[in-house]
Each structure stands twice: as structure tokens, then as C-alpha cells.
Amino acid sequence: MKNKLQRIREDFLKQLAEIKDPNFLHELEIKYLSRKGELSELMGGLKDLSVDLKKEVGELANSVKKELQEKFNEASKALNNFSGKNNVVDVTLPGTKLERGHLNPITLVQNELEDIFTSLGFMILDGPELESDYYNFTALNVAPNHPARDMQDTFYVDLKNKDGQYDLLMRTQTSPVQVRAMQKYGAPLKALIPGRCFRNEATDARHEHTFYQVEGMLIGKNINFANLKSFLEIVGQKLFGPSTKLRMRPKFFPFVEPGNNGEYTCFLCQGKGCRVCKNTGWLEIVGAGLIHPDVLRAGGIDPEIYSGLAFGFGLNRLAMLKYNINDVRLFNSGDLKFLEQF
Ligand code: PHE
């Protein structure tokens, strides 16, 4: 009887291990574990044994029955989890909607500008946000202690450069990349340089310490002010529509000569005067000028042979105009209610 018990145990475990379909589990249960199954039948024979043997075999039979029942329960649980009720797919249910990401409005405007300028043959360049005093100011014709440094409230950084000097700062403009690009690529050169800039501003709805600019530069032979004017006209028309007009007013930037502010007719009222342009009809958009000979020299380019033009847009301002955004601080707020609108 003990042998028979062992055989039942082995047969059961072997068959259980092979089962992959929950329907066969039930058959196995009936064959071995039910009231008319092999185990019960065997235990029915216990009564014919001697008292001692009855005790011994009875205990063994009970422990085998317990073991097989436990193994059976485990297997049936595993199979049901795998392919049973819990895993039914209702194909008629609507799918779970995947959240789509949103591009920041700054990125949208940046992409648009990059498209315009790559179509004009410009390459897109990048530069370091942690910049040296040399590239951010000195190479751009702003000598140390020159009063023009006061035009930009600068975050100086408490870090030594690789020569052990404290001359690092968070770049206040994308213009330093002008000189880096000249040094790297020489002339002629056409480049658009979008990037993040930093100034120690007291923030309000129109001022932010962290903001974006796009710098443009074009260097070649005989580039002159007339080229700058027609170039800025084209850019304005591509950005704001074909009827956009440009007006240029003198403005001092140390790294251009002559320097000017480019203003476009307001895209909303076409120059008639409205809320967006504060009733002037014009929007002040771009700083520009012919690249100063000192800056060309700093970039290793001979100003007797080459000349160039440069201009800089504030991307935040462009995006604010385009999408009617009334507070510049929203761009960096991480506020989903703001971002999800774009
Ligand atoms: N870098 C200037 C600024 O931040 C803008 C500018 C760029 C002006 C290029 C002229 C030429 O104000």
C-alpha cells in the first residue's frame, strides 16, 4: 500500500507539471483528489489493515493528500493568473488615451525661425551657457570697466576656469557665439544661434532672469547696411506676413557699427495701432547692425577683406506676441495648465 501511495504521488506530480491548460486541471482533480478519486479509494482500504499499520499508512496517506492538494492549488492559481478570468481583454472597451507631450511655445517659435534660416542657407549653432567674460564681453568690444557692461546685469560665477582665474559668468546674450563661430569656421559664414541666456533681473511680467535669444550672423565680402536692411525685411515678412514693413532706428550695441533697433509693423493691426503695439503701430523686435571690425578681428577675420551683419531676437518676446502671452514668467513656470494649450 505504501508503494501504491508513492506511485499515486509521483504520477500526480508528473501530470500536474505538464498541464498548460486550466481545463485539464479539473480532470486531474477528479482522477486523484475527488471523493471517488484514487487517493480516497486507497484510503478506503485502510480499514482492512492491522492497528499499527493502519496508523502508519494512515498518517502517510494524509500527508500525501495534503501535499498534493497544496500543489494542485498552487498550480491552478498560477494557471488562472496567466490565462484565466483576470486576464480577459474586452475588445469593445475604448482604449486608454496616451497623453501627448507639448512643445514649449519658445521651442515652437525657435523651430519656426530655424526653418526660415535653414531655407536661407544658414547653419544652426550652439554655444556654452556658462561662458567666459572674454567671449561674453571683451571679444565683443566691451572692455573691462567699460560702462556698456552696465547695460546687462550679469550673474558672475564663483568658479575658477581651467587657468585658475575667476572669469566665468552665465552668458547674458547669444552674441559670444558669433566670435566662437568665426574662430571655428572662418569666413564666409552664415549662422543662426538659438540659446538660453541669463541676467540678474528683478522679475516681473516683462522681465525674467532666464530667457531665450536667437542670434543671426552673415559674413562675406561687401556685406553692407543695405544688405542688413533687406535681410531684416525678409525675416519680418517670413515671421509676420508679406505686408510687414521694417523701420530701423539707431541704437548703441558695442559689437556692431552702426547699430540699430529693427521694428516691424504690428502683425495684429497692420500699423494702425492696437493693444499689442501699445497704439504705436510698431513692434520693437530685433537688435542689429554691421559687425564691428574689432569683433571680426577677435574672431580671426580680416575686416579689410570681409564684413558682416548680425542681429538678435528675444525669443520670449516673439512667443508672447505670437501666442498672446501676458507674463514672461509663465515660460519657466512648469505650469501644465499653461503648457497644455500649445
Ligand atoms: N546681443 C544683443 C542684446 O542682447 C542683441 C544684438 C545682437 C544686437 C546682435 C546687435 C547685434 O541686446
mmCIF file of C-alpha atoms and ligand atoms in Angstrom:
data_model
loop_
_atom_site.group_PDB
_atom_site.id
_atom_site.type_symbol
_atom_site.label_atom_id
_atom_site.label_comp_id
_atom_site.label_asym_id
_atom_site.label_seq_id
_atom_site.Cartn_x
_atom_site.Cartn_y
_atom_site.Cartn_z
ATOM 1 C CA MET A 1 0.000 0.000 0.000
ATOM 2 C CA LYS A 2 2.857 2.331 0.770
ATOM 3 C CA ASN A 3 4.254 1.671 -2.708
ATOM 4 C CA LYS A 4 0.917 2.371 -4.271
ATOM 5 C CA LEU A 5 0.726 5.667 -2.361
ATOM 6 C CA GLN A 6 4.181 6.638 -3.672
ATOM 7 C CA ARG A 7 3.141 5.797 -7.218
ATOM 8 C CA ILE A 8 -0.026 7.888 -6.987
ATOM 9 C CA ARG A 9 2.041 10.772 -5.636
ATOM 10 C CA GLU A 10 4.615 10.560 -8.413
ATOM 11 C CA ASP A 11 2.028 10.147 -11.195
ATOM 12 C CA PHE A 12 0.043 13.085 -9.920
ATOM 13 C CA LEU A 13 3.036 15.430 -9.674
ATOM 14 C CA LYS A 14 4.294 14.394 -13.102
ATOM 15 C CA GLN A 15 0.964 15.072 -14.773
ATOM 16 C CA LEU A 16 0.468 18.312 -12.860
ATOM 17 C CA ALA A 17 3.829 19.620 -14.100
ATOM 18 C CA GLU A 18 2.805 19.005 -17.694
ATOM 19 C CA ILE A 19 -0.519 20.810 -17.563
ATOM 20 C CA LYS A 20 -0.718 24.080 -19.508
ATOM 21 C CA ASP A 21 -4.477 24.340 -19.883
ATOM 22 C CA PRO A 22 -6.772 25.004 -16.888
ATOM 23 C CA ASN A 23 -9.393 22.583 -18.342
ATOM 24 C CA PHE A 24 -7.121 19.599 -17.769
ATOM 25 C CA LEU A 25 -6.650 20.588 -14.131
ATOM 26 C CA HIS A 26 -10.222 19.656 -13.413
ATOM 27 C CA GLU A 27 -9.761 16.177 -14.902
ATOM 28 C CA LEU A 28 -6.687 15.664 -12.752
ATOM 29 C CA GLU A 29 -8.608 16.759 -9.673
ATOM 30 C CA ILE A 30 -11.368 14.241 -10.356
ATOM 31 C CA LYS A 31 -8.951 11.420 -11.080
ATOM 32 C CA TYR A 32 -6.840 11.803 -7.947
ATOM 33 C CA LEU A 33 -8.321 14.139 -5.352
ATOM 34 C CA SER A 34 -12.111 13.775 -5.565
ATOM 35 C CA ARG A 35 -14.195 11.575 -3.262
ATOM 36 C CA LYS A 36 -14.104 8.793 -5.856
ATOM 37 C CA GLY A 37 -10.512 9.520 -6.838
ATOM 38 C CA GLU A 38 -7.518 7.205 -6.465
ATOM 39 C CA LEU A 39 -6.423 8.582 -3.098
ATOM 40 C CA SER A 40 -9.838 8.212 -1.465
ATOM 41 C CA GLU A 41 -10.140 4.738 -2.881
ATOM 42 C CA LEU A 42 -6.768 3.773 -1.403
ATOM 43 C CA MET A 43 -7.651 5.256 1.956
ATOM 44 C CA GLY A 44 -10.870 3.246 1.910
ATOM 45 C CA GLY A 45 -8.681 0.133 2.097
ATOM 46 C CA LEU A 46 -7.045 1.249 5.362
ATOM 47 C CA LYS A 47 -9.742 -0.359 7.450
ATOM 48 C CA ASP A 48 -8.526 -3.858 6.490
ATOM 49 C CA LEU A 49 -5.047 -3.243 7.930
ATOM 50 C CA SER A 50 -3.714 -4.124 11.387
ATOM 51 C CA VAL A 51 -3.938 -1.386 14.029
ATOM 52 C CA ASP A 52 -0.222 -0.484 13.829
ATOM 53 C CA LEU A 53 -0.077 -0.485 10.065
ATOM 54 C CA LYS A 54 -3.339 1.437 9.864
ATOM 55 C CA LYS A 55 -1.773 4.197 11.958
ATOM 56 C CA GLU A 56 1.445 4.314 9.965
ATOM 57 C CA VAL A 57 -0.060 4.172 6.476
ATOM 58 C CA GLY A 58 -2.931 6.443 7.502
ATOM 59 C CA GLU A 59 -0.549 9.188 8.572
ATOM 60 C CA LEU A 60 1.461 8.832 5.394
ATOM 61 C CA ALA A 61 -1.669 8.908 3.231
ATOM 62 C CA ASN A 62 -2.907 12.053 4.974
ATOM 63 C CA SER A 63 0.361 13.887 4.468
ATOM 64 C CA VAL A 64 0.489 12.860 0.794
ATOM 65 C CA LYS A 65 -3.102 14.042 0.329
ATOM 66 C CA LYS A 66 -2.267 17.364 1.972
ATOM 67 C CA GLU A 67 0.825 17.809 -0.172
ATOM 68 C CA LEU A 68 -0.971 17.009 -3.437
ATOM 69 C CA GLN A 69 -3.869 19.287 -2.601
ATOM 70 C CA GLU A 70 -1.462 22.180 -1.903
ATOM 71 C CA LYS A 71 0.494 21.588 -5.112
ATOM 72 C CA PHE A 72 -2.788 21.413 -7.016
ATOM 73 C CA ASN A 73 -3.996 24.729 -5.533
ATOM 74 C CA GLU A 74 -0.737 26.447 -6.404
ATOM 75 C CA ALA A 75 -0.781 25.214 -9.985
ATOM 76 C CA SER A 76 -4.402 26.180 -10.504
ATOM 77 C CA LYS A 77 -3.760 29.673 -9.142
ATOM 78 C CA ALA A 78 -0.773 30.185 -11.405
ATOM 79 C CA LEU A 79 -2.655 28.992 -14.477
ATOM 80 C CA ASN A 80 -5.648 31.196 -13.758
ATOM 81 C CA ASN A 81 -3.475 34.273 -13.357
ATOM 82 C CA PHE A 82 -1.822 33.545 -16.631
ATOM 83 C CA SER A 83 -4.763 32.908 -18.859
ATOM 84 C CA GLY A 84 -7.814 32.940 -16.655
ATOM 85 C CA LYS A 85 -10.571 35.374 -15.784
ATOM 86 C CA ASN A 86 -8.249 38.125 -14.521
ATOM 87 C CA ASN A 87 -6.700 38.483 -17.902
ATOM 88 C CA VAL A 88 -9.736 38.733 -20.136
ATOM 89 C CA VAL A 89 -9.477 41.531 -22.701
ATOM 90 C CA ASP A 90 -12.707 43.281 -23.541
ATOM 91 C CA VAL A 91 -12.019 44.388 -27.097
ATOM 92 C CA THR A 92 -15.135 46.568 -27.134
ATOM 93 C CA LEU A 93 -13.815 48.898 -24.393
ATOM 94 C CA PRO A 94 -12.417 52.245 -25.576
ATOM 95 C CA GLY A 95 -8.594 52.321 -25.479
ATOM 96 C CA THR A 96 -6.620 54.162 -22.803
ATOM 97 C CA LYS A 97 -5.680 57.529 -24.216
ATOM 98 C CA LEU A 98 -1.950 58.176 -24.304
ATOM 99 C CA GLU A 99 -1.026 61.670 -23.169
ATOM 100 C CA ARG A 100 0.811 63.557 -25.875
ATOM 101 C CA GLY A 101 3.662 65.837 -24.870
ATOM 102 C CA HIS A 102 3.575 69.550 -25.602
ATOM 103 C CA LEU A 103 6.312 71.674 -27.083
ATOM 104 C CA ASN A 104 7.010 74.808 -25.116
ATOM 105 C CA PRO A 105 5.907 77.881 -27.108
ATOM 106 C CA ILE A 106 9.560 79.032 -27.080
ATOM 107 C CA THR A 107 10.507 75.805 -28.873
ATOM 108 C CA LEU A 108 7.707 76.329 -31.408
ATOM 109 C CA VAL A 109 8.958 79.811 -32.281
ATOM 110 C CA GLN A 110 12.559 78.606 -32.318
ATOM 111 C CA ASN A 111 11.656 75.798 -34.750
ATOM 112 C CA GLU A 112 9.902 78.307 -36.999
ATOM 113 C CA LEU A 113 12.962 80.592 -37.066
ATOM 114 C CA GLU A 114 15.279 77.648 -37.701
ATOM 115 C CA ASP A 115 13.116 76.656 -40.678
ATOM 116 C CA ILE A 116 13.235 80.176 -42.119
ATOM 117 C CA PHE A 117 17.002 80.470 -41.753
ATOM 118 C CA THR A 118 17.982 76.994 -42.871
ATOM 119 C CA SER A 119 15.960 77.723 -46.025
ATOM 120 C CA LEU A 120 18.238 80.774 -46.480
ATOM 121 C CA GLY A 121 21.331 78.577 -46.165
ATOM 122 C CA PHE A 122 22.206 79.287 -42.516
ATOM 123 C CA MET A 123 23.679 76.646 -40.241
ATOM 124 C CA ILE A 124 22.313 76.282 -36.710
ATOM 125 C CA LEU A 125 24.917 76.621 -33.958
ATOM 126 C CA ASP A 126 25.036 76.202 -30.226
ATOM 127 C CA GLY A 127 27.333 77.645 -27.574
ATOM 128 C CA PRO A 128 28.045 77.287 -23.852
ATOM 129 C CA GLU A 129 25.650 78.809 -21.297
ATOM 130 C CA LEU A 130 28.481 79.041 -18.772
ATOM 131 C CA GLU A 131 30.658 81.479 -20.705
ATOM 132 C CA SER A 132 33.887 83.346 -20.127
ATOM 133 C CA ASP A 133 33.991 87.058 -19.505
ATOM 134 C CA TYR A 134 36.217 87.247 -22.583
ATOM 135 C CA TYR A 135 33.675 85.852 -25.078
ATOM 136 C CA ASN A 136 30.638 87.448 -23.469
ATOM 137 C CA PHE A 137 32.142 90.963 -23.280
ATOM 138 C CA THR A 138 35.794 91.605 -24.140
ATOM 139 C CA ALA A 139 35.807 89.863 -27.538
ATOM 140 C CA LEU A 140 32.555 91.723 -28.310
ATOM 141 C CA ASN A 141 34.294 95.063 -27.953
ATOM 142 C CA VAL A 142 33.211 95.652 -24.348
ATOM 143 C CA ALA A 143 36.438 96.242 -22.457
ATOM 144 C CA PRO A 144 36.642 95.525 -18.714
ATOM 145 C CA ASN A 145 35.227 98.533 -16.812
ATOM 146 C CA HIS A 146 33.547 99.858 -19.963
ATOM 147 C CA PRO A 147 30.213 101.449 -18.969
ATOM 148 C CA ALA A 148 28.428 99.302 -21.596
ATOM 149 C CA ARG A 149 28.786 96.381 -19.189
ATOM 150 C CA ASP A 150 26.114 98.064 -17.095
ATOM 151 C CA MET A 151 23.584 97.510 -19.902
ATOM 152 C CA GLN A 152 23.407 93.881 -18.842
ATOM 153 C CA ASP A 153 23.113 92.818 -15.198
ATOM 154 C CA THR A 154 25.336 89.800 -15.124
ATOM 155 C CA PHE A 155 25.459 86.655 -12.997
ATOM 156 C CA TYR A 156 29.147 86.132 -12.324
ATOM 157 C CA VAL A 157 30.000 82.603 -11.249
ATOM 158 C CA ASP A 158 32.069 81.754 -8.205
ATOM 159 C CA LEU A 159 34.184 79.175 -10.064
ATOM 160 C CA LYS A 160 37.710 79.232 -11.407
ATOM 161 C CA ASN A 161 38.341 78.463 -15.070
ATOM 162 C CA LYS A 162 40.991 75.964 -16.203
ATOM 163 C CA ASP A 163 43.682 78.649 -15.827
ATOM 164 C CA GLY A 164 42.706 79.243 -12.195
ATOM 165 C CA GLN A 165 41.005 82.593 -12.920
ATOM 166 C CA TYR A 166 37.593 83.796 -11.795
ATOM 167 C CA ASP A 167 36.245 84.881 -15.188
ATOM 168 C CA LEU A 168 33.151 82.743 -15.669
ATOM 169 C CA LEU A 169 29.614 84.051 -15.962
ATOM 170 C CA MET A 170 26.214 82.918 -17.215
ATOM 171 C CA ARG A 171 26.058 84.331 -20.730
ATOM 172 C CA THR A 172 23.862 87.430 -20.950
ATOM 173 C CA GLN A 173 23.320 87.081 -24.704
ATOM 174 C CA THR A 174 23.912 84.656 -27.579
ATOM 175 C CA SER A 175 26.376 87.126 -29.185
ATOM 176 C CA PRO A 176 29.504 85.416 -27.729
ATOM 177 C CA VAL A 177 28.835 82.537 -30.126
ATOM 178 C CA GLN A 178 29.483 84.985 -33.003
ATOM 179 C CA VAL A 179 33.185 85.052 -32.119
ATOM 180 C CA ARG A 180 33.317 81.329 -31.361
ATOM 181 C CA ALA A 181 31.756 80.617 -34.774
ATOM 182 C CA MET A 182 34.224 82.912 -36.578
ATOM 183 C CA GLN A 183 37.143 81.179 -34.861
ATOM 184 C CA LYS A 184 35.816 77.764 -35.744
ATOM 185 C CA TYR A 185 34.523 78.261 -39.299
ATOM 186 C CA GLY A 186 36.206 81.445 -40.602
ATOM 187 C CA ALA A 187 34.608 83.453 -43.430
ATOM 188 C CA PRO A 188 32.301 83.441 -45.308
ATOM 189 C CA LEU A 189 29.776 82.364 -42.711
ATOM 190 C CA LYS A 190 26.024 82.190 -42.236
ATOM 191 C CA ALA A 191 24.815 81.026 -38.830
ATOM 192 C CA LEU A 192 21.743 81.098 -36.619
ATOM 193 C CA ILE A 193 22.374 80.623 -32.917
ATOM 194 C CA PRO A 194 19.403 79.987 -30.630
ATOM 195 C CA GLY A 195 20.049 79.647 -26.922
ATOM 196 C CA ARG A 196 19.305 80.330 -23.291
ATOM 197 C CA CYS A 197 20.619 83.494 -21.662
ATOM 198 C CA PHE A 198 20.659 84.822 -18.111
ATOM 199 C CA ARG A 199 20.512 88.240 -16.488
ATOM 200 C CA ASN A 200 20.159 89.345 -12.934
ATOM 201 C CA GLU A 201 16.746 90.934 -13.497
ATOM 202 C CA ALA A 202 14.198 91.932 -10.901
ATOM 203 C CA THR A 203 11.500 89.729 -12.442
ATOM 204 C CA ASP A 204 8.062 90.971 -13.379
ATOM 205 C CA ALA A 205 5.589 90.258 -16.175
ATOM 206 C CA ARG A 206 8.085 91.551 -18.771
ATOM 207 C CA HIS A 207 11.445 90.619 -17.240
ATOM 208 C CA GLU A 208 12.852 87.201 -16.482
ATOM 209 C CA HIS A 209 16.302 86.073 -15.279
ATOM 210 C CA THR A 210 16.347 83.135 -17.692
ATOM 211 C CA PHE A 211 15.242 83.732 -21.252
ATOM 212 C CA TYR A 212 15.969 82.796 -24.864
ATOM 213 C CA GLN A 213 17.584 84.655 -27.713
ATOM 214 C CA VAL A 214 18.339 83.856 -31.316
ATOM 215 C CA GLU A 215 21.426 85.365 -32.858
ATOM 216 C CA GLY A 216 21.940 85.604 -36.596
ATOM 217 C CA MET A 217 25.170 86.413 -38.407
ATOM 218 C CA LEU A 218 26.238 86.676 -42.006
ATOM 219 C CA ILE A 219 29.832 87.355 -43.036
ATOM 220 C CA GLY A 220 31.049 87.773 -46.587
ATOM 221 C CA LYS A 221 32.670 90.243 -48.951
ATOM 222 C CA ASN A 222 30.976 93.664 -49.279
ATOM 223 C CA ILE A 223 28.193 92.994 -46.787
ATOM 224 C CA ASN A 224 26.736 96.451 -46.115
ATOM 225 C CA PHE A 225 23.917 98.257 -44.346
ATOM 226 C CA ALA A 226 21.619 97.919 -47.365
ATOM 227 C CA ASN A 227 22.048 94.128 -47.104
ATOM 228 C CA LEU A 228 21.141 94.298 -43.411
ATOM 229 C CA LYS A 229 18.010 96.282 -44.201
ATOM 230 C CA SER A 230 16.763 93.979 -46.938
ATOM 231 C CA PHE A 231 17.668 90.956 -44.848
ATOM 232 C CA LEU A 232 15.668 92.166 -41.845
ATOM 233 C CA GLU A 233 12.768 92.946 -44.191
ATOM 234 C CA ILE A 234 12.719 89.373 -45.460
ATOM 235 C CA VAL A 235 12.869 87.975 -41.940
ATOM 236 C CA GLY A 236 9.976 90.219 -40.820
ATOM 237 C CA GLN A 237 7.853 89.187 -43.781
ATOM 238 C CA LYS A 238 8.523 85.499 -43.188
ATOM 239 C CA LEU A 239 7.708 85.859 -39.486
ATOM 240 C CA PHE A 240 4.699 88.178 -39.571
ATOM 241 C CA GLY A 241 3.379 88.036 -43.151
ATOM 242 C CA PRO A 242 4.206 89.597 -46.569
ATOM 243 C CA SER A 243 2.809 93.073 -45.879
ATOM 244 C CA THR A 244 5.097 93.622 -42.855
ATOM 245 C CA LYS A 245 7.197 96.799 -43.011
ATOM 246 C CA LEU A 246 10.509 97.482 -41.282
ATOM 247 C CA ARG A 247 11.803 100.629 -39.677
ATOM 248 C CA MET A 248 15.298 100.978 -38.288
ATOM 249 C CA ARG A 249 16.252 103.326 -35.501
ATOM 250 C CA PRO A 250 19.793 103.923 -34.290
ATOM 251 C CA LYS A 251 20.785 102.053 -31.156
ATOM 252 C CA PHE A 252 24.130 101.509 -29.498
ATOM 253 C CA PHE A 253 25.435 97.966 -29.177
ATOM 254 C CA PRO A 254 29.228 97.823 -28.642
ATOM 255 C CA PHE A 255 29.732 94.926 -31.070
ATOM 256 C CA VAL A 256 28.065 96.483 -34.119
ATOM 257 C CA GLU A 257 28.715 99.723 -36.018
ATOM 258 C CA PRO A 258 26.353 101.213 -36.975
ATOM 259 C CA GLY A 259 23.810 99.611 -34.634
ATOM 260 C CA ASN A 260 20.055 99.796 -34.772
ATOM 261 C CA ASN A 261 16.777 98.544 -33.414
ATOM 262 C CA GLY A 262 14.585 96.897 -36.019
ATOM 263 C CA GLU A 263 10.858 97.484 -35.625
ATOM 264 C CA TYR A 264 8.099 95.806 -37.613
ATOM 265 C CA THR A 265 4.569 96.974 -38.318
ATOM 266 C CA CYS A 266 2.284 95.312 -35.797
ATOM 267 C CA PHE A 267 1.025 91.998 -37.166
ATOM 268 C CA LEU A 268 -2.309 92.431 -35.401
ATOM 269 C CA CYS A 269 -3.364 95.920 -36.582
ATOM 270 C CA GLN A 270 -1.015 96.215 -39.602
ATOM 271 C CA GLY A 271 0.342 99.502 -38.242
ATOM 272 C CA LYS A 272 -2.949 101.174 -37.291
ATOM 273 C CA GLY A 273 -2.332 100.977 -33.547
ATOM 274 C CA CYS A 274 -3.761 98.459 -31.074
ATOM 275 C CA ARG A 275 -3.333 96.833 -27.662
ATOM 276 C CA VAL A 276 -0.404 94.637 -28.774
ATOM 277 C CA CYS A 277 1.717 97.521 -30.150
ATOM 278 C CA LYS A 278 0.514 99.947 -27.469
ATOM 279 C CA ASN A 279 -1.078 102.086 -30.178
ATOM 280 C CA THR A 280 2.237 102.858 -31.878
ATOM 281 C CA GLY A 281 1.680 100.587 -34.876
ATOM 282 C CA TRP A 282 5.243 99.240 -34.481
ATOM 283 C CA LEU A 283 6.781 96.344 -32.593
ATOM 284 C CA GLU A 284 10.361 96.565 -31.388
ATOM 285 C CA ILE A 285 11.709 93.130 -32.242
ATOM 286 C CA VAL A 286 15.339 92.910 -33.200
ATOM 287 C CA GLY A 287 18.726 94.428 -32.294
ATOM 288 C CA ALA A 288 21.041 94.540 -35.293
ATOM 289 C CA GLY A 289 23.982 96.158 -37.027
ATOM 290 C CA LEU A 290 27.129 95.637 -39.034
ATOM 291 C CA ILE A 291 29.677 93.589 -37.121
ATOM 292 C CA HIS A 292 32.312 95.846 -35.543
ATOM 293 C CA PRO A 293 35.812 95.427 -37.066
ATOM 294 C CA ASP A 294 37.214 94.682 -33.575
ATOM 295 C CA VAL A 295 34.822 91.753 -33.251
ATOM 296 C CA LEU A 296 35.813 90.368 -36.658
ATOM 297 C CA ARG A 297 39.457 90.661 -35.589
ATOM 298 C CA ALA A 298 38.727 88.827 -32.313
ATOM 299 C CA GLY A 299 37.263 86.067 -34.456
ATOM 300 C CA GLY A 300 40.388 85.924 -36.609
ATOM 301 C CA ILE A 301 38.734 87.501 -39.649
ATOM 302 C CA ASP A 302 40.352 90.388 -41.542
ATOM 303 C CA PRO A 303 37.929 93.364 -41.593
ATOM 304 C CA GLU A 304 39.744 94.759 -44.656
ATOM 305 C CA ILE A 305 38.551 91.740 -46.654
ATOM 306 C CA TYR A 306 35.299 90.709 -45.003
ATOM 307 C CA SER A 307 32.365 92.493 -43.444
ATOM 308 C CA GLY A 308 29.288 91.100 -41.765
ATOM 309 C CA LEU A 309 25.905 91.756 -40.275
ATOM 310 C CA ALA A 310 24.458 90.487 -37.020
ATOM 311 C CA PHE A 311 21.108 90.618 -35.313
ATOM 312 C CA GLY A 312 19.473 89.264 -32.158
ATOM 313 C CA PHE A 313 15.853 88.407 -31.351
ATOM 314 C CA GLY A 314 14.336 87.830 -27.948
ATOM 315 C CA LEU A 315 12.508 84.532 -28.368
ATOM 316 C CA ASN A 316 10.310 85.015 -25.315
ATOM 317 C CA ARG A 317 9.064 88.299 -26.691
ATOM 318 C CA LEU A 318 8.320 86.754 -30.086
ATOM 319 C CA ALA A 319 6.398 83.906 -28.473
ATOM 320 C CA MET A 320 4.492 86.342 -26.225
ATOM 321 C CA LEU A 321 3.409 88.351 -29.258
ATOM 322 C CA LYS A 322 2.558 85.353 -31.345
ATOM 323 C CA TYR A 323 0.533 83.464 -28.725
ATOM 324 C CA ASN A 324 -0.806 86.459 -26.799
ATOM 325 C CA ILE A 325 1.003 85.519 -23.574
ATOM 326 C CA ASN A 326 0.864 88.258 -20.964
ATOM 327 C CA ASP A 327 3.508 87.177 -18.449
ATOM 328 C CA VAL A 328 7.063 86.155 -19.371
ATOM 329 C CA ARG A 329 7.422 84.169 -16.136
ATOM 330 C CA LEU A 330 4.953 81.559 -17.440
ATOM 331 C CA PHE A 331 7.605 80.090 -19.766
ATOM 332 C CA ASN A 332 9.711 78.769 -16.904
ATOM 333 C CA SER A 333 6.852 78.081 -14.507
ATOM 334 C CA GLY A 334 6.396 74.410 -15.434
ATOM 335 C CA ASP A 335 2.654 75.089 -15.126
ATOM 336 C CA LEU A 336 0.845 72.366 -17.085
ATOM 337 C CA LYS A 337 -2.305 74.459 -17.435
ATOM 338 C CA PHE A 338 -0.171 76.921 -19.400
ATOM 339 C CA LEU A 339 1.857 74.393 -21.377
ATOM 340 C CA GLU A 340 -1.048 72.179 -22.412
ATOM 341 C CA GLN A 341 -2.506 74.996 -24.512
ATOM 342 C CA PHE A 342 0.178 74.664 -27.148
HETATM 343 N N1 PHE B 1 23.036 90.827 -28.019
HETATM 344 C C1 PHE B 1 22.176 91.992 -28.109
HETATM 345 C C2 PHE B 1 21.320 92.046 -26.841
HETATM 346 O O1 PHE B 1 21.208 91.054 -26.159
HETATM 347 C C3 PHE B 1 21.316 91.961 -29.360
HETATM 348 C C4 PHE B 1 22.100 92.143 -30.618
HETATM 349 C C5 PHE B 1 22.596 91.050 -31.315
HETATM 350 C C6 PHE B 1 22.328 93.395 -31.132
HETATM 351 C C7 PHE B 1 23.314 91.221 -32.476
HETATM 352 C C8 PHE B 1 23.032 93.586 -32.258
HETATM 353 C C9 PHE B 1 23.539 92.508 -32.940
HETATM 354 O O2 PHE B 1 20.727 93.055 -26.521
#
